[in-house]
mmCIF file of C-alpha atoms and ligand atoms in Angstrom:
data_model
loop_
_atom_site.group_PDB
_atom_site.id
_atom_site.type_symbol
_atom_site.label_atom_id
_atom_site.label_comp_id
_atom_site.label_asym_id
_atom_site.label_seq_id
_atom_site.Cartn_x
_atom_site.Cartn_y
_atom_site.Cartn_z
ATOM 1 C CA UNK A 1 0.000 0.000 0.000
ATOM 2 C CA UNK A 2 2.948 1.885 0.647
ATOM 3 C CA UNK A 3 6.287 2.011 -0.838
ATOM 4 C CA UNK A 4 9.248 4.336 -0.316
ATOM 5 C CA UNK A 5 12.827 4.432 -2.004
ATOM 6 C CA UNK A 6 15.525 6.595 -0.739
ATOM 7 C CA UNK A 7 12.780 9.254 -0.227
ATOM 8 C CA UNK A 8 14.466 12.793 0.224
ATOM 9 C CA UNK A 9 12.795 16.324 1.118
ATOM 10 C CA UNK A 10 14.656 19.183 2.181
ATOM 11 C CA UNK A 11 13.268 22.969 3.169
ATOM 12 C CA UNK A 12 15.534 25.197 1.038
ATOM 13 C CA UNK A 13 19.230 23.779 2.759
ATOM 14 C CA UNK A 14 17.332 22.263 5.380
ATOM 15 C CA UNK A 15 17.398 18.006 4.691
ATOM 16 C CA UNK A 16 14.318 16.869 6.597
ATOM 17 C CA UNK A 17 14.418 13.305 5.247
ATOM 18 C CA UNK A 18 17.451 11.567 3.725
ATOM 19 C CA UNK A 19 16.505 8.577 2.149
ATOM 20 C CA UNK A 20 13.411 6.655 3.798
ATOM 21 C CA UNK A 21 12.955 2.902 2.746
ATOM 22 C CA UNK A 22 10.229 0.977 3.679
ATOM 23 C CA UNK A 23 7.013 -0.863 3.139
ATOM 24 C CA UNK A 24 3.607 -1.070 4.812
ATOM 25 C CA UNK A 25 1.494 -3.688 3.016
ATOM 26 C CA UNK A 26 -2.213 -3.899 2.820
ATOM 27 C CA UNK A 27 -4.033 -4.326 6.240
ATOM 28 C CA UNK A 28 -0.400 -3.394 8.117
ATOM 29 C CA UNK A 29 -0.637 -0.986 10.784
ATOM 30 C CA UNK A 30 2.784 0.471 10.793
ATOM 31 C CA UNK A 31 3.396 2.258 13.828
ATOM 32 C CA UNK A 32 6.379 5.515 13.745
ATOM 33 C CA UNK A 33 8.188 6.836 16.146
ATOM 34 C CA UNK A 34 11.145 9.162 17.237
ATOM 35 C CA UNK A 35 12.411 12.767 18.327
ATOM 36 C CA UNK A 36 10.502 15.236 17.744
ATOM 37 C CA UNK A 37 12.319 17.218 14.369
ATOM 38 C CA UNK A 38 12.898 13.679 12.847
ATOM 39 C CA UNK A 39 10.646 14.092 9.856
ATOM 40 C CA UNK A 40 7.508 12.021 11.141
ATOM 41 C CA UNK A 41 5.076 14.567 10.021
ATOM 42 C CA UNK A 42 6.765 15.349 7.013
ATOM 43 C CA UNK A 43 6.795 11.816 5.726
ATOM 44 C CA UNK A 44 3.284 11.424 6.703
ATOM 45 C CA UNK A 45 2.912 14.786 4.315
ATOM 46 C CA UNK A 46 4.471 13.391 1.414
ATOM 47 C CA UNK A 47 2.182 10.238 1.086
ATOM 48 C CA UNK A 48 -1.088 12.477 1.183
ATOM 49 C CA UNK A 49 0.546 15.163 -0.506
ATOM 50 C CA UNK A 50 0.783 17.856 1.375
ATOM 51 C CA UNK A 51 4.689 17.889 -0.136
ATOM 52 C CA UNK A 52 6.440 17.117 -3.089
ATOM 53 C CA UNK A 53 8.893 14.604 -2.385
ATOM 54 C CA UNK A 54 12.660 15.741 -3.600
ATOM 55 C CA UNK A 55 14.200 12.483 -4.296
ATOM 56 C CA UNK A 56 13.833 8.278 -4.562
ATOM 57 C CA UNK A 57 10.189 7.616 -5.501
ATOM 58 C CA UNK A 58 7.240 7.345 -3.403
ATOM 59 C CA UNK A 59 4.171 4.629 -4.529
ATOM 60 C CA UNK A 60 0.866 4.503 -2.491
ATOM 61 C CA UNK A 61 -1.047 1.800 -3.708
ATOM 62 C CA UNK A 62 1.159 0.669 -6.668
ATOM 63 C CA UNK A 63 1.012 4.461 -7.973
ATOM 64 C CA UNK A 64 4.058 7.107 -7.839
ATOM 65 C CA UNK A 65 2.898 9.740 -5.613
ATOM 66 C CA UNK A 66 2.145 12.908 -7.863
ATOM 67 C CA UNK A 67 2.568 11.401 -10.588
ATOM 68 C CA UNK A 68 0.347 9.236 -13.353
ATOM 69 C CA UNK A 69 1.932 7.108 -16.110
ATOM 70 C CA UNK A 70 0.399 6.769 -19.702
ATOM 71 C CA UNK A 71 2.033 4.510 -21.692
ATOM 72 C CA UNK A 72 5.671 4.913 -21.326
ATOM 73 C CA UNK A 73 5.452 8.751 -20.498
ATOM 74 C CA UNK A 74 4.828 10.418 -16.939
ATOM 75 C CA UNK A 75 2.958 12.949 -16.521
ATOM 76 C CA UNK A 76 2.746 15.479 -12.872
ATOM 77 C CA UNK A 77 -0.591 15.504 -11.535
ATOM 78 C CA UNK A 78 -2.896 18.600 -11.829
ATOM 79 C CA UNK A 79 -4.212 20.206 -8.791
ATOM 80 C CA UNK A 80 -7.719 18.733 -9.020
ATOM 81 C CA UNK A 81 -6.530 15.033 -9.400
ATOM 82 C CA UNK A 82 -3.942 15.908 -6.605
ATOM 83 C CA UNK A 83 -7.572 16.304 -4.667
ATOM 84 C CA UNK A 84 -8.728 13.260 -5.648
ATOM 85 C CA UNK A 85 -5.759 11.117 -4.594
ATOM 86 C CA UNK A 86 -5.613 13.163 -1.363
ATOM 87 C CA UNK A 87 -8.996 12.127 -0.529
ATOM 88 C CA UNK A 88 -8.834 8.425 -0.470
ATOM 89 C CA UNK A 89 -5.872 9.037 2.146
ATOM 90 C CA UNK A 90 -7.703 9.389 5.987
ATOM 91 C CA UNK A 91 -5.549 11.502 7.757
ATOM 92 C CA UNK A 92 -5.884 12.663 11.564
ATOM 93 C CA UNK A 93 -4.090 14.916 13.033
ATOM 94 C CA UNK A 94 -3.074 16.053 16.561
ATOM 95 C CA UNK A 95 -5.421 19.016 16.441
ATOM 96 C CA UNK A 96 -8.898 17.890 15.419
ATOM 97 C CA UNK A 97 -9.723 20.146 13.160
ATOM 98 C CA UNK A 98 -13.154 19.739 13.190
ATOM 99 C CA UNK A 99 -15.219 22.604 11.489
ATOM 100 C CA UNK A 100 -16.804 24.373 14.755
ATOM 101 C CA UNK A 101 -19.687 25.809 13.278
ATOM 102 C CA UNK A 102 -21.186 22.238 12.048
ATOM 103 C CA UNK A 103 -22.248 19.656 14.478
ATOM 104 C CA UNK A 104 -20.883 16.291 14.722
ATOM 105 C CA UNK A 105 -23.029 14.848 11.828
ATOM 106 C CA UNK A 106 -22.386 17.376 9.306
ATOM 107 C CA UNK A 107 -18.586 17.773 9.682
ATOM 108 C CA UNK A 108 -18.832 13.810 9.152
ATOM 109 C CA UNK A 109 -20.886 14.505 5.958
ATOM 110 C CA UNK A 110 -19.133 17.305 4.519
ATOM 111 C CA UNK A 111 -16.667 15.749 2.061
ATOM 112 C CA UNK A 112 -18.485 12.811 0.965
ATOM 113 C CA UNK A 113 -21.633 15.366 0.075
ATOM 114 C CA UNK A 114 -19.787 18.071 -1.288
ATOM 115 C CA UNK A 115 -16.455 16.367 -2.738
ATOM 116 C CA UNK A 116 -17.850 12.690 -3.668
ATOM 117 C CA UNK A 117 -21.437 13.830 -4.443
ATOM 118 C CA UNK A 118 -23.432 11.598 -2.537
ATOM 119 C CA UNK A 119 -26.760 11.575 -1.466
ATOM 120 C CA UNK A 120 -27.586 13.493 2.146
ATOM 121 C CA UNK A 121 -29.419 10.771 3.564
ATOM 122 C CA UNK A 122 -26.892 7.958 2.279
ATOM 123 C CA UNK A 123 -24.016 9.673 3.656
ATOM 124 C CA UNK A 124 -25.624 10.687 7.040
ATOM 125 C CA UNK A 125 -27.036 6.538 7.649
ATOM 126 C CA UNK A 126 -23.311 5.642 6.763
ATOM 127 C CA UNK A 127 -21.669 8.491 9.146
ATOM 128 C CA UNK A 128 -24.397 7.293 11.855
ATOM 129 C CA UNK A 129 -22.342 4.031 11.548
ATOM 130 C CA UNK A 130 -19.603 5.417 12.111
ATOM 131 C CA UNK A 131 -20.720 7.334 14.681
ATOM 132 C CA UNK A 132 -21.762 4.223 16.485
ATOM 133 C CA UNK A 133 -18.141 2.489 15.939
ATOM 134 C CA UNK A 134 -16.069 5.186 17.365
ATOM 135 C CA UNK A 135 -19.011 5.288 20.288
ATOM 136 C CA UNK A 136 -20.668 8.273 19.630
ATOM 137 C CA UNK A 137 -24.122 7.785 18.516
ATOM 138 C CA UNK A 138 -25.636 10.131 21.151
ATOM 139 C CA UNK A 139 -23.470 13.209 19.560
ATOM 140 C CA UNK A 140 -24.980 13.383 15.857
ATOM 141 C CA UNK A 141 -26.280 17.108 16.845
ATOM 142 C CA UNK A 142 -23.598 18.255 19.152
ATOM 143 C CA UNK A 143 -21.254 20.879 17.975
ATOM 144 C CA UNK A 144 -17.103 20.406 18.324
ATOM 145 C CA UNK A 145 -17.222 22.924 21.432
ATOM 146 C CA UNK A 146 -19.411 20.917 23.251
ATOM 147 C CA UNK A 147 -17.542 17.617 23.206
ATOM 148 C CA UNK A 148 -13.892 16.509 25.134
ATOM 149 C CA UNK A 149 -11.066 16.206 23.543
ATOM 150 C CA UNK A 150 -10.988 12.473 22.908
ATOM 151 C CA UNK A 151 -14.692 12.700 21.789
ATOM 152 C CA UNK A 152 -13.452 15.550 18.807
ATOM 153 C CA UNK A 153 -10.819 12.979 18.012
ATOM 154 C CA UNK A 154 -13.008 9.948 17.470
ATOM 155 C CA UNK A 155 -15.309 12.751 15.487
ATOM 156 C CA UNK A 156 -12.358 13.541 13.299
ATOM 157 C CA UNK A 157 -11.625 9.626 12.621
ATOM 158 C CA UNK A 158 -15.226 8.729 12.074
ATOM 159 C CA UNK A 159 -15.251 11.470 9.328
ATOM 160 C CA UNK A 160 -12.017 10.710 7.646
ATOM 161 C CA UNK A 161 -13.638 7.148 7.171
ATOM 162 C CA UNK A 162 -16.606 8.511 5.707
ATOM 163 C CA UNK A 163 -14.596 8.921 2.760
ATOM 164 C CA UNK A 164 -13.785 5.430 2.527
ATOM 165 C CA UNK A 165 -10.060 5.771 2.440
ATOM 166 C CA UNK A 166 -7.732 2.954 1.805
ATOM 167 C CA UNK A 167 -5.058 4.288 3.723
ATOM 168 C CA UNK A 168 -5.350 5.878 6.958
ATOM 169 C CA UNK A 169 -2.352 8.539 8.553
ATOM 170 C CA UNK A 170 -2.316 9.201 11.898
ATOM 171 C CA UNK A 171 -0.079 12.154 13.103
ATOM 172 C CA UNK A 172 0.279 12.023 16.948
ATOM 173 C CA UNK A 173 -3.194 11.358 16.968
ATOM 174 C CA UNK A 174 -3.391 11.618 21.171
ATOM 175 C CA UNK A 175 -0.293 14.177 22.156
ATOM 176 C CA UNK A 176 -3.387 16.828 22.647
ATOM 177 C CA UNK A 177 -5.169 15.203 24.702
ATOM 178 C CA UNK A 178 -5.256 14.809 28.906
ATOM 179 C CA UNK A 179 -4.482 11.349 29.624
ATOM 180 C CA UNK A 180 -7.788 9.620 30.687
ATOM 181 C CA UNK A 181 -8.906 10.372 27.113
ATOM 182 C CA UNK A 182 -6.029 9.138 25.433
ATOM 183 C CA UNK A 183 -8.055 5.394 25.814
ATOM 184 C CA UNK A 184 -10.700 5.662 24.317
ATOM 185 C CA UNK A 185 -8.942 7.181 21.077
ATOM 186 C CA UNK A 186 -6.360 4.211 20.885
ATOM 187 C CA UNK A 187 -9.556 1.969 21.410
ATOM 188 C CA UNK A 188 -11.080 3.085 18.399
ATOM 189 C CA UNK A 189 -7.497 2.891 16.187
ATOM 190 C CA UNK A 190 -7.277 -0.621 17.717
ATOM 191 C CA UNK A 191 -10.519 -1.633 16.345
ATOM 192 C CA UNK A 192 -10.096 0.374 12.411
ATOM 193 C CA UNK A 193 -7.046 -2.117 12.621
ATOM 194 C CA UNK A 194 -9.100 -5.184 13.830
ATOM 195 C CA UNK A 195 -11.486 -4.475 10.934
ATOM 196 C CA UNK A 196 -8.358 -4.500 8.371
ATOM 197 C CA UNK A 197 -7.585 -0.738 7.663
ATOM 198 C CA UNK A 198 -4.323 0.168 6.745
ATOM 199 C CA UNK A 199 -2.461 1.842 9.034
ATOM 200 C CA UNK A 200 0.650 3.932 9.674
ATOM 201 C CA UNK A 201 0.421 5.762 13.010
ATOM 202 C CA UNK A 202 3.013 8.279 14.282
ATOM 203 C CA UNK A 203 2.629 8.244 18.156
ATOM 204 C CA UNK A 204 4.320 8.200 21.467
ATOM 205 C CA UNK A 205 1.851 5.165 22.868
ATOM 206 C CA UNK A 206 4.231 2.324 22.943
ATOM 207 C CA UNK A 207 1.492 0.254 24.550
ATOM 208 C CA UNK A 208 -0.155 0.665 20.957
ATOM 209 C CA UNK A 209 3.309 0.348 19.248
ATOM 210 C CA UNK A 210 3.482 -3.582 21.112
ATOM 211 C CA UNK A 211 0.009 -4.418 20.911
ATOM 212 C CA UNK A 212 -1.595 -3.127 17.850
ATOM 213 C CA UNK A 213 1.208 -2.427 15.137
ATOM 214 C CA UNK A 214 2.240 -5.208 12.478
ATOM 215 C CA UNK A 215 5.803 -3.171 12.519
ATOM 216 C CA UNK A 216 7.678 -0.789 14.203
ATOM 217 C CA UNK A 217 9.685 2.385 12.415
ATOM 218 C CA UNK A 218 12.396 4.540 14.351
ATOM 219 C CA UNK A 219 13.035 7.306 12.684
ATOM 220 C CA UNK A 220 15.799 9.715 13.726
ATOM 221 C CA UNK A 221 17.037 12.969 11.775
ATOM 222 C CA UNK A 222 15.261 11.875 8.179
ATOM 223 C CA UNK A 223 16.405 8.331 8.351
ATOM 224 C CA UNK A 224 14.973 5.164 9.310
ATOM 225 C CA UNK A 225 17.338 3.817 12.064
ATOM 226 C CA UNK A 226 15.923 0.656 12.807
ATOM 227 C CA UNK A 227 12.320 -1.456 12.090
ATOM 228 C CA UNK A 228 10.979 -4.716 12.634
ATOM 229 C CA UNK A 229 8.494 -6.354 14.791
ATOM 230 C CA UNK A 230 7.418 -4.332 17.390
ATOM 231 C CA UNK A 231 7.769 -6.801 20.384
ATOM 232 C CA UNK A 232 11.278 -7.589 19.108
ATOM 233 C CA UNK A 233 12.508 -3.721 18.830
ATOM 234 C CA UNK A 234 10.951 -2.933 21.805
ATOM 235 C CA UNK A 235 12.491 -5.263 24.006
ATOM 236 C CA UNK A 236 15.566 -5.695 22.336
ATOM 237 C CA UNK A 237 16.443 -2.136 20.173
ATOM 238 C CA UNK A 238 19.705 -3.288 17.941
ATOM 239 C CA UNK A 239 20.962 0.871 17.735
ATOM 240 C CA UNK A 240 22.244 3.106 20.391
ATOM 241 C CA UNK A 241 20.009 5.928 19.010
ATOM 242 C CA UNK A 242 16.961 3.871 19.693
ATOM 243 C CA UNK A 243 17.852 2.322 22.803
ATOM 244 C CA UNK A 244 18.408 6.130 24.355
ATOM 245 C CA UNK A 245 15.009 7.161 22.590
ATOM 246 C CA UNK A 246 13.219 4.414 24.235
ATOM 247 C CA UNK A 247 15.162 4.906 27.718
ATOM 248 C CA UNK A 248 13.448 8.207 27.644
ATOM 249 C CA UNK A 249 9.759 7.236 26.816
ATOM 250 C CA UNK A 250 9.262 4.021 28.047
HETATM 251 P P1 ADP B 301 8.569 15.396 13.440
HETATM 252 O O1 ADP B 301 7.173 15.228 12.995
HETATM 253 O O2 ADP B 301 9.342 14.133 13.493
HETATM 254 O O3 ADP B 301 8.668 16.143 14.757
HETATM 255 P P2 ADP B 301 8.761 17.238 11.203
HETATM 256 O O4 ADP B 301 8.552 16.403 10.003
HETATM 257 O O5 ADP B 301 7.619 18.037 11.686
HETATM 258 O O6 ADP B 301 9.343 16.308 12.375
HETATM 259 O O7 ADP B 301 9.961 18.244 10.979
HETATM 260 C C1 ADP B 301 11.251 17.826 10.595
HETATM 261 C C2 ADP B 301 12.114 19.037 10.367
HETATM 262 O O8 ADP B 301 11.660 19.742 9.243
HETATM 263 C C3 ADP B 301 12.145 20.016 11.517
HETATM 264 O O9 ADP B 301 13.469 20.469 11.681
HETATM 265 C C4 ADP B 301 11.259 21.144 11.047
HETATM 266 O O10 ADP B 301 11.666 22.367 11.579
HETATM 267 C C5 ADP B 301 11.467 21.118 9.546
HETATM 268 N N1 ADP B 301 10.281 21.565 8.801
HETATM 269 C C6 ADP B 301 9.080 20.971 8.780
HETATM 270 N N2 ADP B 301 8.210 21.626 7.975
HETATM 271 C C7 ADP B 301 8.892 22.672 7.475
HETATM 272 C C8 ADP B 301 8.580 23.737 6.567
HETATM 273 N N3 ADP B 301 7.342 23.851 6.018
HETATM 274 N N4 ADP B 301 9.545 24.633 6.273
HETATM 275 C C9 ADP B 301 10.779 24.520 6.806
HETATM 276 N N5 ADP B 301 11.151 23.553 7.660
HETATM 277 C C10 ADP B 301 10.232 22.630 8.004
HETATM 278 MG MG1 MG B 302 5.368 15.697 13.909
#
């Protein structure tokens, strides 16, 4: 679902990430993690394209990132397909981003109404569902002020699945969050993975790392330092980098 080569990006002299190599196949949840400045969120970035890769090639589901082939010619992608790709890519971030003048149904609505077309009451039964699977049926009509943290963050995964992605990003997904909510967040990542999505996840939980991820990246200053099973680099990290990393968070 994913594939990177020797992906580079820099910020003008600034080398963010210096070659990243590796693989998340279909129904993997890959979890990330690492320093903070290591180039987590900008990797994350350059799969839904929110940047342009610099370097090595970048393939979500079998197809170069930005790019569409005809024949034996490539062509860059225009903004509007750039749209398209971007929105069968669920991402959430670690601010909700919920829009706070729509209540909880019709932020979950929104794109699949206005951007996919569909009908109101066929997108509001499916966004009910997912409502119900992130356990929050009761909110439909409640606004994003109104609701906790960890409620607004279930809200903003219900309605990046509304769009049916086949890939979902998760960018710190629980760093905003006060730490009895935090739970109830990872519950309902730990059940999209039960039910076969996708996943790679950039987060500090390394409860979540060992129990729900396929794989485990460390990433430190734009490379990948070390991956494997989770269990295994957890209890037995091969690099000094991500032995100290872990001696700090665990
Ligand atoms: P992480 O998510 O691992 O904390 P980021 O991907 O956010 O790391 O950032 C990696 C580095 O790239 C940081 O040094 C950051 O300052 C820099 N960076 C990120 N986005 C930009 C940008 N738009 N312009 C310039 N530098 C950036
Ligand atoms: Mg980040």
């Amino acid at each position: 679902m994913v594939h990177a080569e020797g992906v580079h990006k820099h910020y003008g002299l600034v080398k963010v990430l210096k070659g990243i190599d590796l693989k998340v196949a279909a129904g993997e949840v890959m979890v990330i993690i690492g320093p903070s400045g290591s180039g987590k969120s900008t990797f994350l970035r350059c799969i839904n394209h929110l940047e342009k890769v610099d370097g090595g090639r970048l393939f979500v589901d079998g197809e170069l990132v930005g790019y569409r082939q005809r024949g034996d010619k490539i062509y860059e992608l225009k903004d509007a397909e750039i749209c398209r790709k971007r929105s069968e890519i669920g991402m959430v971030f670690q601010r909700f981003n919920l829009f706070p003048h729509m209540s909880v149904l019709d932020n979950i609505i929104e794109a699949p109404v206005g951007v996919r077309g569909q009908k109101k009451a066929a997108a509001t039964k499916r966004a009910l569902e997912l409502l119900d699977r992130v356990g929050l049926s009761d909110k439909r009509a409640a606004y994003p002020s109104q609701l906790s943290g960890g409620q607004q963050q279930r809200v903003a995964i219900a309605r990046a699945l509304a769009m049916e992605p086949k890939l979902m990003l998760f960018d710190e997904p629980t760093s905003a969050l006060d730490p009895e909510l935090v739970g109830d967040v990872l519950d309902a990542m730990k059940q999209l993975a039960k039910d076969g999505m996708t996943m790679v996840v950039v987060t500090h939980e390394i409860g979540f790392a060992r129990e729900v991820g396929d794989s485990l990246v460390f990433m430190d200053a734009g490379v990948v330092v070390e991956s494997g099973n989770p269990r295994e680099v957890l209890a037995n990290p091969q690099h000094e980098r991500t032995k100290a990393f872990l001696s700090k968070v665990l």
